[in-house]
Amino acid sequence: MSNLQAYNPNHMSLETIDGEIATLNLGPTHPATHGIFQNILKVDGERILSAEPTVGYIHRAFEKLAERRNYNQITTITDRLNYCSSPINNMGWEMTVEKLAGITTNKKIDYMRVIIMELARIADHLVCNAVIGVDTGALTGFTYMFQEREYIYELFEEVCGARLTTNIGRVGGFERDFNSIFYSKLKAFLKGFPARFEEFNSLLERNRIFMDRVIGAGPIAPDRALSYGFSGPNLRAAGVDYDVRVMNPYSSYQDFQFDVPIGKDGDTYDRFLVRQEEIRQSLRIIQQALDGMPEGNHYVDVPGFYLPQKEEVYRSMEALIYHFKIVMGETPIPAGEVYHSVEGGNGELGFYLVSDGGRTPYRLHFRRPCFIYYQAYPEMAKGALISDAILTMSSMNVIAGELDA
Amino acid sequence: MNVDTTYLIIKSLMVLTIFGITLLIATYLTYFERKVAAFLQDRLGPDRAGPFGILQPLADAGKMFFKEDFIPQNSAKSLFILGPGIAMFTALLTGSIIPWGPQITLFGETFDFQIADINVGILFIVGVVSIGVYGIMIGGWASNNKYSLFGAIRASSQMISYELAMGLSIIAIVMMSGSLSLKDIVAQQHGMNWNVFYQPLGFIIFLISALAECNRAPFDLAECESELIGGYHTEYSSMKLGFFLFAEYINMFISCAIISSLYFGGYNYPFMDMVTDPTVQGLIGTAVLFGKIFFFIFLFMWIRWTLPRFRYDQLMHLGWKMLIPLALANMLATGAVILFNQ
């Protein structure tokens, strides 16, 4: 706090720069922060001597809100964590509730979830890598890839009717089966996307200027990354092959063949390459899931959580009761505590849920990877130039919604 | 009417014409830039104001004029106003010595399609361009904003470093042509005898330096929006901002004109001797010059929308450790060849 108090905009004189150390406020509203968070940098010329991150600019008290909401209503909160890959958050939460309630899903649901989650991962990584391009000054690749992300959003729209904050899926399955339009669009995507993606890749991956910019920018050693609690692409870029999908498979990920790419130096270039490769692997997974899509129902029989069909509600007494209970949020859940994590777009997204048997969680904690990455930011930015620091931030893919929850 | 008055009238008309053309082209370059960007990025670009959006620059100008003209409280007010003025003034000044076409005889009068044929034309350009950086420096410093100051510092150091390489690559041209006057240099490239065939390395160095001088990507560090918000013009609004942006487009236009004149023969074109009427020949020459200019402008925009930008230290590295030695070597080689041919 001492720095905040010492800072007075009226005394933001130029003499401080003329001397040795200047304070530079990077954020909260700066074009490079991609959200609202602040870095108070101490700079000597362009070199960063120390960085002090501040958080909380869009804190919405989700964990507290969740204590007053029933289980189905919390899915909408998870949308707003990492809003670049909402479906992963949604399904992570649904699986957490299923784990606590002892619901097992069939293969069909698992495969459907895998398809949606991998699409979301592609969208998330596309945004991150395209934004690394933007922050180095290459805007065109960004527009190319946003077109692809747009297409992925159309796929989501086909499944759940929403695009960004999807609220996709239900506890116990999906609200409806994938329709034929979805399948045809997905096939078109799998056919056309790789070529367009490789075009984007060729704009940056071996571009001399881009490589000069990102190689060696914001590196982190594997042991430091582990001790901070890194996970996901940022940890893998540092050379640790930890992937929740492999280490602790959920939603039948063990059925699929895919590689876990790892980097060497943990710098911005490695993070970029790891994300690019993960996009290719995600495509592989989607293709396998599509080819091996089992027969079955798109929901399992969990009357307390999965909303009964409307015809049933009008016909049968039981369905009407469950309908009422679900809509009013009066489904009790067994007491207990459970931790479930999924490989989110950004890393291990965990849900720690404590239930005392009521209609709402007693306590819910989100393990938000961005929050963890952001703690390492001062260490990674120290000694770097301002340009590097900005690339470090965008390549770690710190999303304000997930950072602050 | 004595000769001096006629001369004065012709020159005044010429000044007004070139001033008007420069402004018009700079205005429409904003439109062109947005359309080129849209083309490269699979977008439509501006298409609302008028057919194909061709009235967009006017709409932009109207917006610029009516925006609140905000001067930050703790800024150095007079310098804050002076900055964009200098930038605009120097940008417009360089157009005066470019030979826009060969001599034409019209109504018994001989026109030089050039405002002033200064015998140290090239030195004049280099000099005026270096003054241009003062506009950015003063504007950035007077804003009393750290991001502006960073932008201004970056711009000035970048311009100083790249002017050297630019000057050195021009020296090779001067050695070849034996004249500092742009008119002579262009006249010597008659037909297809363009300098770029003799000075390919010099051309590349000059092109890169020109990109840097114009603060265009990949050298737009002075205003890189992802790091410095708006760079030196962060605090500017209204027509003062318009002046800065406008000056950038004028500079780009003039740079492309200079590249065309120095390396691509200016108004010269192949088989120009087959056109017997000198007036027609001159008019085609002017059209050809503008064609070349627009090609280079397109190239500038193409580069901007394709490449990422350098980091500050890499920019300095490229300027001092690569371009300047290369330009020196180029100069040396040119000298050796000239000596050998004597």
XYZ file of C-alpha atoms in Angstrom:
747
model
C 0.000 0.000 0.000
C 2.884 2.342 0.651
C 3.343 2.842 -3.050
C -0.251 3.732 -3.591
C -0.126 6.401 -0.946
C 3.084 7.883 -2.204
C 1.604 8.199 -5.649
C -0.019 11.516 -6.388
C -1.034 12.291 -9.949
C -0.520 16.017 -9.422
C 3.111 15.426 -8.667
C 3.674 13.163 -11.615
C 6.531 15.357 -12.670
C 8.966 14.620 -15.416
C 11.862 15.167 -13.056
C 11.435 11.673 -11.651
C 12.315 10.235 -15.012
C 15.175 12.637 -15.344
C 16.480 11.271 -12.067
C 16.586 7.540 -11.721
C 13.381 5.725 -10.959
C 9.926 6.543 -12.178
C 6.625 5.011 -11.225
C 4.499 3.956 -14.128
C 0.925 2.843 -13.763
C 0.286 0.078 -16.227
C -3.444 -0.149 -15.937
C -6.127 -0.475 -14.694
C -7.309 0.861 -18.028
C -4.484 0.280 -20.430
C -4.929 -1.244 -23.867
C -2.466 -4.013 -23.071
C -4.067 -5.264 -19.893
C -7.013 -6.897 -21.734
C -9.236 -6.456 -18.746
C -8.996 -4.455 -15.604
C -5.936 -4.986 -13.498
C -3.182 -2.708 -12.487
C 0.579 -3.005 -12.383
C 2.529 -0.373 -10.566
C 5.894 -0.490 -12.253
C 9.082 1.092 -11.067
C 11.019 1.818 -14.199
C 14.464 3.071 -14.999
C 14.046 4.275 -18.533
C 12.312 1.378 -20.215
C 13.656 -1.240 -17.849
C 11.379 -2.528 -15.128
C 12.933 -2.609 -11.685
C 9.927 -3.914 -9.842
C 6.294 -4.593 -10.514
C 3.500 -4.538 -8.010
C 0.273 -6.091 -9.212
C -3.035 -5.065 -7.728
C -6.170 -7.102 -8.165
C -9.841 -6.770 -7.414
C -11.049 -4.289 -10.024
C -13.770 -6.624 -11.220
C -14.170 -8.753 -8.146
C -17.797 -9.878 -8.099
C -17.690 -12.091 -5.027
C -18.620 -15.211 -6.959
C -17.648 -17.552 -4.146
C -19.932 -15.703 -1.762
C -22.706 -15.456 -4.337
C -22.483 -19.202 -4.847
C -23.359 -19.791 -1.200
C -26.836 -18.400 -1.844
C -27.519 -20.105 -5.138
C -28.648 -23.597 -5.899
C -26.447 -25.876 -7.913
C -27.914 -25.267 -11.331
C -27.710 -21.535 -10.895
C -24.001 -21.577 -10.148
C -23.261 -22.684 -13.710
C -24.008 -19.162 -14.896
C -21.443 -17.798 -12.463
C -18.762 -20.049 -13.870
C -19.439 -18.585 -17.320
C -17.957 -15.347 -16.106
C -14.678 -16.760 -14.819
C -12.607 -17.299 -17.925
C -15.070 -15.949 -20.439
C -12.884 -17.055 -23.352
C -13.683 -20.691 -22.644
C -16.935 -20.678 -20.680
C -17.997 -24.230 -21.640
C -15.012 -25.751 -19.845
C -15.922 -23.868 -16.693
C -19.579 -24.883 -17.036
C -18.779 -28.538 -17.448
C -16.125 -28.513 -14.774
C -18.765 -27.309 -12.366
C -21.362 -29.799 -13.548
C -18.902 -32.645 -13.115
C -18.093 -31.389 -9.615
C -21.752 -31.560 -8.634
C -22.072 -34.966 -10.259
C -19.062 -36.153 -8.302
C -20.553 -35.027 -5.008
C -24.000 -36.353 -5.811
C -22.567 -39.647 -7.022
C -23.931 -39.372 -10.542
C -22.137 -41.292 -13.256
C -22.582 -40.207 -16.845
C -22.630 -42.417 -19.885
C -20.033 -42.387 -22.667
C -22.266 -40.414 -24.992
C -22.409 -37.487 -22.582
C -18.682 -37.731 -21.956
C -17.887 -37.598 -25.648
C -20.266 -34.709 -26.230
C -18.607 -32.852 -23.390
C -15.162 -33.576 -24.759
C -16.126 -32.132 -28.138
C -17.493 -28.959 -26.580
C -14.604 -28.568 -24.156
C -11.976 -29.036 -26.825
C -13.745 -26.517 -29.060
C -13.658 -24.103 -26.152
C -9.973 -24.803 -25.631
C -9.298 -24.026 -29.279
C -11.230 -20.769 -28.971
C -9.337 -19.849 -25.809
C -5.901 -20.587 -27.223
C -6.766 -18.801 -30.455
C -7.621 -15.652 -28.550
C -4.459 -15.847 -26.491
C -2.108 -16.441 -29.398
C -3.840 -13.915 -31.610
C -3.508 -11.361 -28.843
C 0.196 -12.089 -28.483
C 0.294 -11.134 -32.156
C -1.615 -7.939 -31.494
C 0.686 -6.978 -28.664
C 3.683 -7.410 -30.909
C 1.924 -5.219 -33.461
C 0.650 -7.782 -35.958
C -3.066 -7.192 -36.046
C -3.964 -9.114 -39.146
C -3.577 -12.629 -37.757
C -5.886 -11.615 -34.965
C -8.691 -10.802 -37.371
C -8.160 -14.099 -39.168
C -8.392 -16.101 -35.986
C -11.335 -14.182 -34.616
C -13.239 -15.304 -37.659
C -12.516 -18.894 -36.610
C -13.475 -18.200 -33.039
C -16.689 -16.747 -34.377
C -17.346 -20.024 -36.110
C -16.756 -21.936 -32.875
C -19.264 -19.622 -31.209
C -21.757 -20.525 -33.885
C -21.254 -24.151 -32.946
C -21.945 -23.320 -29.302
C -24.975 -21.376 -30.398
C -26.257 -24.446 -32.169
C -25.970 -26.485 -28.975
C -27.146 -24.071 -26.315
C -28.305 -20.873 -28.002
C -25.624 -18.686 -26.403
C -22.240 -17.629 -27.631
C -19.972 -16.098 -25.019
C -21.467 -16.890 -21.637
C -22.737 -20.228 -22.741
C -24.231 -21.867 -19.639
C -23.898 -25.025 -21.684
C -24.912 -28.469 -20.426
C -26.746 -29.496 -17.298
C -25.932 -31.508 -14.218
C -26.487 -34.973 -15.636
C -25.967 -34.315 -19.314
C -27.062 -31.892 -21.974
C -30.345 -30.052 -22.322
C -30.680 -31.463 -25.834
C -28.779 -33.746 -28.181
C -26.474 -32.338 -30.838
C -28.558 -31.716 -33.939
C -27.629 -32.483 -37.510
C -26.759 -28.833 -38.238
C -24.223 -28.952 -35.444
C -22.636 -32.075 -36.838
C -22.428 -30.699 -40.363
C -20.983 -27.410 -39.112
C -18.485 -29.236 -36.941
C -17.371 -31.361 -39.862
C -16.960 -28.266 -42.014
C -14.927 -26.699 -39.229
C -12.653 -29.708 -38.878
C -12.144 -29.705 -42.619
C -11.477 -26.013 -43.195
C -9.925 -24.838 -39.959
C -6.503 -26.553 -40.076
C -5.473 -24.827 -43.316
C -6.553 -21.415 -42.073
C -4.886 -22.060 -38.749
C -1.607 -22.998 -40.402
C -1.832 -19.787 -42.414
C -2.055 -17.834 -39.170
C 0.780 -19.910 -37.774
C 2.941 -19.087 -40.769
C 2.352 -15.374 -40.171
C 4.036 -15.567 -36.799
C 5.826 -18.765 -35.900
C 8.957 -18.295 -38.022
C 8.664 -14.554 -38.453
C 12.066 -13.113 -37.597
C 10.728 -9.986 -35.910
C 8.178 -11.974 -33.942
C 10.763 -14.509 -32.820
C 13.140 -11.769 -31.742
C 10.355 -10.229 -29.749
C 9.105 -13.297 -27.934
C 12.140 -15.539 -27.453
C 13.459 -14.909 -23.983
C 10.597 -12.632 -23.001
C 9.254 -13.384 -19.535
C 10.843 -16.784 -18.927
C 10.147 -18.868 -15.838
C 12.072 -21.893 -14.641
C 10.122 -25.127 -14.071
C 10.849 -25.256 -10.349
C 9.745 -21.647 -9.873
C 6.636 -22.302 -11.947
C 5.803 -25.348 -9.837
C 6.363 -23.544 -6.580
C 4.022 -20.775 -7.684
C 1.430 -23.410 -8.553
C 1.427 -22.969 -12.301
C -0.557 -25.390 -14.398
C -1.798 -25.696 -17.928
C -0.002 -24.336 -20.980
C 2.151 -21.965 -18.946
C 3.558 -24.795 -16.862
C 3.979 -27.038 -19.884
C 5.859 -24.256 -21.668
C 8.303 -24.327 -18.774
C 8.901 -28.023 -19.455
C 6.661 -29.834 -16.965
C 4.322 -32.274 -18.668
C 1.406 -31.886 -16.294
C -1.999 -32.049 -17.906
C -5.127 -32.785 -15.888
C -6.631 -34.592 -18.849
C -3.831 -37.157 -18.653
C -2.919 -37.152 -14.974
C -6.442 -37.371 -13.662
C -8.743 -38.133 -16.578
C -12.328 -36.982 -16.387
C -15.103 -37.251 -18.921
C -13.471 -40.302 -20.585
C -10.350 -38.459 -21.696
C -8.512 -41.751 -21.279
C -10.241 -42.959 -24.471
C -8.439 -40.478 -26.682
C -4.995 -40.370 -28.205
C -3.272 -37.031 -27.956
C 0.146 -35.600 -27.220
C 0.980 -33.166 -24.473
C 3.364 -30.608 -25.947
C 5.975 -29.132 -23.655
C 8.366 -26.236 -24.010
C 11.896 -25.725 -22.842
C 12.519 -22.223 -21.549
C 9.084 -21.197 -20.354
C 9.322 -17.933 -22.280
C 6.690 -16.244 -24.373
C 7.704 -18.112 -27.501
C 7.363 -21.470 -25.764
C 3.973 -20.508 -24.413
C 2.934 -19.502 -27.909
C 4.193 -22.756 -29.424
C 2.638 -24.921 -26.735
C -0.749 -23.301 -27.300
C -0.432 -23.657 -31.057
C 0.354 -27.359 -30.699
C -2.468 -27.859 -28.215
C -4.883 -26.479 -30.774
C -3.733 -29.182 -33.196
C -4.070 -31.843 -30.509
C -7.545 -30.592 -29.632
C -8.542 -31.038 -33.243
C -7.300 -34.614 -33.036
C -9.372 -35.244 -29.923
C -12.491 -33.746 -31.496
C -12.047 -35.906 -34.572
C -11.700 -39.036 -32.438
C -14.718 -38.140 -30.342
C -16.747 -37.470 -33.443
C -15.733 -40.729 -35.064
C -16.308 -42.769 -31.954
C -19.482 -41.060 -30.788
C -21.414 -43.809 -28.951
C -25.129 -44.373 -29.086
C -27.070 -43.423 -26.037
C -29.016 -40.782 -24.247
C -27.778 -37.234 -23.913
C -28.792 -37.237 -20.254
C -28.797 -39.602 -17.339
C -31.668 -40.215 -15.031
C -31.089 -37.809 -12.148
C -34.535 -36.461 -11.419
C -33.410 -33.989 -8.781
C -31.033 -32.179 -11.122
C -31.953 -32.806 -14.699
C -35.091 -30.939 -15.709
C -37.737 -33.445 -16.898
C -39.168 -33.201 -20.396
C -42.050 -30.785 -20.680
C -44.487 -33.479 -21.879
C -43.617 -35.517 -18.822
C -44.274 -32.518 -16.563
C -47.797 -32.225 -17.931
C -48.443 -35.962 -17.740
C -46.890 -37.320 -14.616
C -47.064 -36.202 -11.020
C -43.436 -37.096 -10.258
C -42.079 -35.088 -13.150
C -44.143 -32.098 -12.066
C -42.737 -32.335 -8.546
C -39.153 -32.540 -9.780
C -39.752 -29.730 -12.205
C -40.971 -27.568 -9.349
C -38.102 -28.567 -7.077
C -35.455 -27.863 -9.684
C -36.900 -24.534 -10.759
C -37.276 -23.403 -7.165
C -33.812 -24.699 -6.388
C -34.888 -27.040 -3.638
C -32.778 -30.091 -4.448
C -30.762 -31.102 -1.425
C -27.355 -32.585 -1.997
C -25.533 -35.039 0.286
C -23.212 -33.487 2.843
C -19.553 -33.808 2.076
C -16.674 -32.154 0.375
C -15.232 -32.705 -3.040
C -12.496 -31.312 -5.236
C -12.749 -31.677 -8.949
C -10.508 -30.100 -11.512
C -10.532 -29.849 -15.255
C -7.903 -28.739 -17.694
C -9.264 -25.280 -18.408
C -8.189 -23.075 -21.227
C -5.635 -21.542 -18.927
C -4.674 -24.369 -16.638
C -6.063 -26.463 -13.863
C -9.457 -25.047 -13.067
C -10.515 -26.535 -9.760
C -13.769 -26.495 -7.824
C -13.587 -27.151 -4.108
C -17.118 -27.712 -2.932
C -18.203 -28.203 0.659
C -21.806 -29.157 1.225
C -23.609 -29.401 4.546
C -26.535 -31.103 2.909
C -28.598 -28.056 2.053
C -29.838 -26.678 -1.229
C -26.756 -24.488 -1.699
C -23.044 -25.059 -1.186
C -21.740 -24.374 2.285
C -18.548 -23.125 0.722
C -17.316 -23.091 -2.828
C -13.822 -22.193 -3.888
C -12.694 -21.777 -7.447
C -9.059 -22.623 -8.128
C -8.467 -19.998 -10.766
C -5.213 -20.458 -12.665
C -5.003 -16.784 -13.709
C -4.893 -15.692 -10.092
C -1.886 -17.924 -9.579
C -0.098 -16.782 -12.729
C -0.540 -13.174 -11.851
C 1.352 -13.654 -8.596
C 4.408 -14.667 -10.569
C 4.170 -11.600 -12.765
C 6.507 -9.364 -10.701
C 9.202 -12.006 -10.837
C 8.774 -12.534 -14.550
C 8.658 -8.848 -15.417
C 11.607 -7.841 -13.295
C 14.520 -6.602 -15.345
C 12.559 -6.784 -18.564
C 11.664 -3.935 -20.881
C 8.139 -2.565 -20.873
C 7.497 -4.245 -24.232
C 8.538 -7.626 -22.824
C 6.423 -7.169 -19.747
C 3.351 -6.600 -21.872
C 4.044 -9.681 -23.937
C 4.581 -11.704 -20.768
C 1.196 -10.647 -19.519
C -0.641 -11.460 -22.718
C 1.162 -14.773 -23.204
C 0.243 -15.919 -19.707
C -3.311 -15.219 -20.803
C -4.340 -13.493 -17.603
C -8.092 -13.030 -17.951
C -9.486 -10.414 -15.605
C -12.716 -12.327 -15.035
C -10.849 -15.369 -13.828
C -8.249 -13.369 -11.946
C -10.750 -11.565 -9.777
C -13.712 -13.965 -9.825
C 3.230 41.929 -67.301
C 6.875 41.567 -66.566
C 8.598 38.260 -66.165
C 8.993 38.401 -62.418
C 5.271 38.857 -61.817
C 4.412 35.961 -64.114
C 7.000 33.853 -62.398
C 5.581 34.773 -59.021
C 2.029 34.026 -60.081
C 2.992 30.682 -61.578
C 4.938 29.709 -58.495
C 2.144 30.776 -56.175
C -0.331 28.735 -58.167
C 2.079 25.840 -58.065
C 2.457 26.120 -54.292
C -1.295 26.184 -53.865
C -1.782 23.249 -56.209
C 0.814 21.073 -54.563
C -0.373 22.108 -51.104
C -3.907 21.185 -52.084
C -2.905 17.941 -53.731
C -0.772 16.938 -50.750
C -3.605 17.610 -48.330
C -6.132 15.854 -50.513
C -3.939 12.815 -50.916
C -3.123 12.695 -47.223
C -6.846 12.888 -46.472
C -7.624 10.074 -48.803
C -4.695 8.030 -47.603
C -6.579 7.556 -44.342
C -9.417 6.082 -46.349
C -7.011 4.080 -48.477
C -5.237 2.748 -45.395
C -8.481 1.571 -43.872
C -9.565 -0.052 -47.094
C -6.201 -1.769 -47.547
C -6.279 -2.961 -43.956
C -9.792 -4.238 -44.504
C -8.725 -5.996 -47.678
C -5.811 -7.676 -45.939
C -7.916 -8.641 -42.941
C -10.985 -9.972 -44.736
C -13.141 -7.064 -43.636
C -15.214 -4.478 -45.454
C -13.667 -1.295 -44.152
C -15.556 2.006 -44.121
C -18.578 1.785 -46.396
C -21.242 3.936 -44.777
C -20.381 7.531 -45.728
C -21.143 7.930 -49.413
C -20.732 5.249 -52.078
C -18.003 2.782 -51.011
C -17.441 5.052 -48.024
C -15.496 7.618 -50.025
C -16.813 10.447 -47.868
C -15.337 8.807 -44.768
C -12.309 11.163 -44.614
C -14.656 14.150 -44.631
C -16.698 12.616 -41.856
C -13.503 11.978 -39.902
C -12.339 15.543 -40.437
C -15.723 16.874 -39.313
C -15.521 14.750 -36.199
C -11.980 15.935 -35.494
C -13.031 19.580 -35.746
C -15.989 19.232 -33.436
C -14.304 17.178 -30.738
C -13.455 18.898 -27.501
C -10.040 20.476 -27.754
C -8.587 19.326 -24.472
C -5.352 20.633 -23.034
C -4.166 18.846 -19.881
C -3.945 21.072 -16.863
C -0.318 20.470 -16.022
C 0.995 20.564 -19.529
C 3.249 23.201 -21.017
C 0.434 24.855 -22.929
C 2.286 26.787 -25.586
C 4.530 23.842 -26.403
C 1.545 21.528 -26.326
C -0.004 23.604 -29.090
C 3.278 24.082 -30.926
C 4.012 20.345 -31.235
C 1.378 19.344 -33.795
C 1.979 22.627 -35.623
C 5.637 21.817 -36.174
C 4.834 18.287 -37.218
C 2.330 19.485 -39.795
C 4.497 22.362 -41.017
C 7.586 20.284 -41.686
C 5.534 17.538 -43.259
C 4.125 19.986 -45.774
C 7.458 21.674 -46.414
C 9.225 18.711 -48.018
C 6.775 18.561 -50.921
C 8.179 21.802 -52.275
C 11.323 20.411 -53.872
C 10.015 17.240 -55.445
C 9.953 17.395 -59.238
C 6.430 16.229 -59.947
C 6.962 16.117 -63.695
C 9.333 17.177 -66.470
C 9.324 20.678 -67.923
C 6.184 21.511 -69.828
C 5.628 24.378 -72.234
C 2.084 25.662 -72.045
C 0.720 28.906 -73.596
C 4.208 29.965 -74.468
C 5.379 29.662 -70.888
C 7.778 27.043 -69.616
C 6.702 25.368 -66.419
C 8.924 23.467 -64.090
C 6.572 21.147 -62.366
C 8.423 21.741 -59.144
C 8.060 24.544 -56.620
C 11.735 25.116 -56.005
C 14.748 23.542 -57.592
C 17.162 23.984 -54.720
C 20.661 22.931 -55.622
C 21.019 21.200 -52.256
C 17.585 19.603 -52.522
C 18.515 16.391 -50.787
C 20.128 18.148 -47.877
C 16.983 20.227 -47.590
C 14.840 17.093 -47.325
C 17.069 15.486 -44.726
C 17.157 18.743 -42.787
C 13.423 19.323 -42.812
C 12.678 15.739 -41.908
C 14.948 16.019 -38.880
C 13.066 19.103 -37.750
C 9.886 17.047 -37.978
C 10.893 15.034 -34.960
C 10.779 18.180 -32.863
C 7.025 18.259 -33.300
C 6.743 14.797 -31.795
C 9.306 15.467 -29.090
C 7.799 18.757 -28.029
C 4.289 17.388 -28.175
C 5.179 14.312 -26.172
C 7.169 16.207 -23.603
C 4.652 18.997 -23.154
C 1.824 16.522 -22.479
C 3.252 15.780 -19.032
C 2.296 12.150 -19.389
C 4.805 9.379 -18.938
C 3.488 7.363 -21.827
C 3.746 10.414 -24.087
C 7.258 11.010 -22.889
C 8.220 7.417 -23.594
C 6.776 7.789 -27.066
C 8.634 11.023 -27.656
C 11.945 9.599 -26.453
C 11.516 6.536 -28.592
C 10.592 8.625 -31.619
C 13.525 10.972 -31.317
C 16.167 8.315 -30.767
C 14.702 6.243 -33.565
C 14.701 9.150 -35.994
C 18.230 10.167 -35.145
C 19.554 6.642 -35.699
C 17.713 6.024 -38.921
C 18.521 9.402 -40.413
C 22.163 8.365 -40.458
C 21.524 5.229 -42.475
C 19.182 7.153 -44.718
C 21.735 9.905 -45.304
C 24.476 7.412 -46.023
C 22.371 5.584 -48.572
C 21.553 8.910 -50.234
C 25.253 9.794 -50.392
C 25.817 6.823 -52.701
C 23.165 8.236 -55.032
C 24.752 11.665 -54.873
C 28.124 10.168 -55.705
C 26.628 8.500 -58.753
C 24.752 11.500 -60.056
C 27.187 14.166 -58.991
C 24.393 16.491 -57.947
C 22.408 17.276 -54.832
C 19.495 18.653 -56.813
C 16.534 16.325 -57.021
C 15.682 17.707 -60.426
C 19.055 16.672 -61.827
C 18.968 13.296 -60.151
C 15.547 12.552 -61.628
C 16.516 13.881 -65.065
C 19.537 11.584 -65.141
C 17.316 8.518 -64.763
C 15.785 9.117 -68.160
C 13.814 6.226 -69.586
C 14.577 3.064 -67.714
C 17.943 4.173 -66.381
C 16.692 3.991 -62.799
C 18.970 4.207 -59.821
C 17.494 1.131 -58.190
C 19.346 -1.034 -60.714
C 22.642 0.474 -59.623
C 21.832 0.838 -55.946
C 19.664 -2.112 -54.889
C 21.212 -2.296 -51.434
C 20.945 1.457 -51.033
C 17.291 1.246 -51.978
C 16.561 -1.395 -49.352
C 18.352 0.614 -46.685
C 16.515 3.736 -47.742
C 13.155 1.950 -47.731
C 13.689 0.604 -44.215
C 14.880 3.978 -42.985
C 11.926 5.680 -44.620
C 9.563 3.336 -42.805
C 11.303 4.245 -39.572
C 11.255 7.959 -40.360
C 7.524 7.826 -40.980
C 6.958 5.982 -37.707
C 5.194 3.287 -39.637
C 5.018 -0.337 -38.557
C 7.227 -2.268 -37.946
C 8.860 0.840 -36.538
C 5.821 2.468 -34.945
C 7.304 2.302 -31.487
C 6.572 5.937 -30.831
C 2.865 5.313 -30.752
C 2.569 1.575 -30.299
C -0.912 1.298 -28.949
C -0.406 -1.949 -27.080
C 2.383 -0.566 -24.922
C 2.186 3.205 -24.791
C -1.556 3.665 -25.312
C -1.168 6.369 -27.955
C 2.506 7.162 -27.537
C 3.348 10.814 -28.031
C -0.225 11.776 -28.881
C -1.886 10.076 -25.917
C -3.052 13.408 -24.462
C -4.045 14.990 -27.742
C -7.572 15.339 -28.956
C -9.520 17.195 -31.613
C -7.662 18.681 -34.559
C -4.330 18.660 -32.732
C -4.494 14.887 -32.815
C -5.690 15.221 -36.379
C -2.566 17.226 -37.225
C -0.283 14.534 -35.839
C -2.065 11.782 -37.717
C -2.262 13.903 -40.816
C 1.424 14.753 -40.669
C 2.158 11.038 -40.564
C 0.209 10.452 -43.749
C 1.772 13.435 -45.486
C 5.178 12.142 -44.466
C 4.343 8.774 -45.904
C 3.224 10.352 -49.155
C 6.356 12.482 -49.386
C 8.620 9.563 -48.467
C 7.096 7.507 -51.228
C 7.556 10.420 -53.622
C 11.215 10.660 -52.623
C 11.763 6.923 -52.979
C 10.173 7.080 -56.415
C 12.310 10.072 -57.384
C 15.611 8.851 -56.038
C 15.428 5.205 -57.011
C 12.628 4.651 -59.468
C 13.177 7.454 -61.913
C 10.502 9.863 -60.680
C 8.439 10.896 -63.671
C 10.553 8.807 -66.070
C 9.105 5.728 -67.665
C 10.347 3.249 -70.262
C 9.971 4.186 -73.930
C 9.134 7.770 -72.963
C 11.003 9.044 -76.027
C 8.393 7.475 -78.266
C 5.943 10.127 -77.060
C 6.858 13.078 -79.251
C 4.669 15.830 -77.811
C 6.604 17.110 -74.744
C 3.406 18.221 -73.004
C 1.827 14.796 -73.309
C 5.114 13.247 -72.330
C 5.207 15.452 -69.237
C 1.632 14.718 -68.254
C 2.141 10.978 -68.626
C 5.302 11.421 -66.564
C 3.351 13.012 -63.735
C 0.780 10.229 -63.877
C 3.571 7.660 -63.818
C 5.140 9.347 -60.802
C 1.844 9.177 -58.945
C 1.463 5.553 -59.946
C 4.848 4.788 -58.436
C 4.008 6.766 -55.312
C 0.785 4.851 -54.815
C 2.538 1.576 -55.320
C 4.950 2.430 -52.531
C 2.167 3.679 -50.322
C 0.442 0.353 -50.817
C 3.710 -1.384 -49.982
C 4.011 0.649 -46.785
C 0.483 -0.322 -45.797
C 1.034 -3.929 -46.733
C 4.077 -4.034 -44.473
C 2.213 -2.326 -41.668
C -0.615 -4.819 -41.665
C 1.635 -7.846 -41.954
C 4.626 -7.505 -39.688
C 4.920 -7.298 -35.917
C 6.886 -4.387 -34.518
C 10.401 -4.342 -33.172
C 11.356 -3.887 -29.590
C 13.144 -0.681 -28.758
C 16.604 -2.179 -28.325
C 16.205 -4.372 -31.412
C 15.327 -1.280 -33.390
C 18.504 0.421 -32.248
C 20.440 -2.745 -32.986
C 19.082 -2.880 -36.519
C 19.781 0.790 -37.096
C 23.277 1.094 -35.698
C 24.749 -2.343 -36.121
C 23.257 -3.414 -39.394
C 21.947 -0.607 -41.550
C 24.702 1.933 -40.944
C 27.607 -0.490 -41.625
C 25.758 -1.762 -44.679
C 25.174 1.775 -45.903
C 28.837 2.590 -45.343
C 29.893 -0.504 -47.256
C 27.488 0.428 -50.022
C 28.968 3.893 -50.165
C 32.476 2.464 -50.311
C 31.561 0.050 -53.079
C 29.911 2.829 -55.065
C 33.019 4.952 -54.690
C 35.264 2.103 -55.781
C 33.158 1.440 -58.874
C 33.124 5.124 -59.810
C 36.893 5.308 -59.380
C 37.383 2.152 -61.424
C 35.259 3.486 -64.283
C 37.116 6.759 -64.537
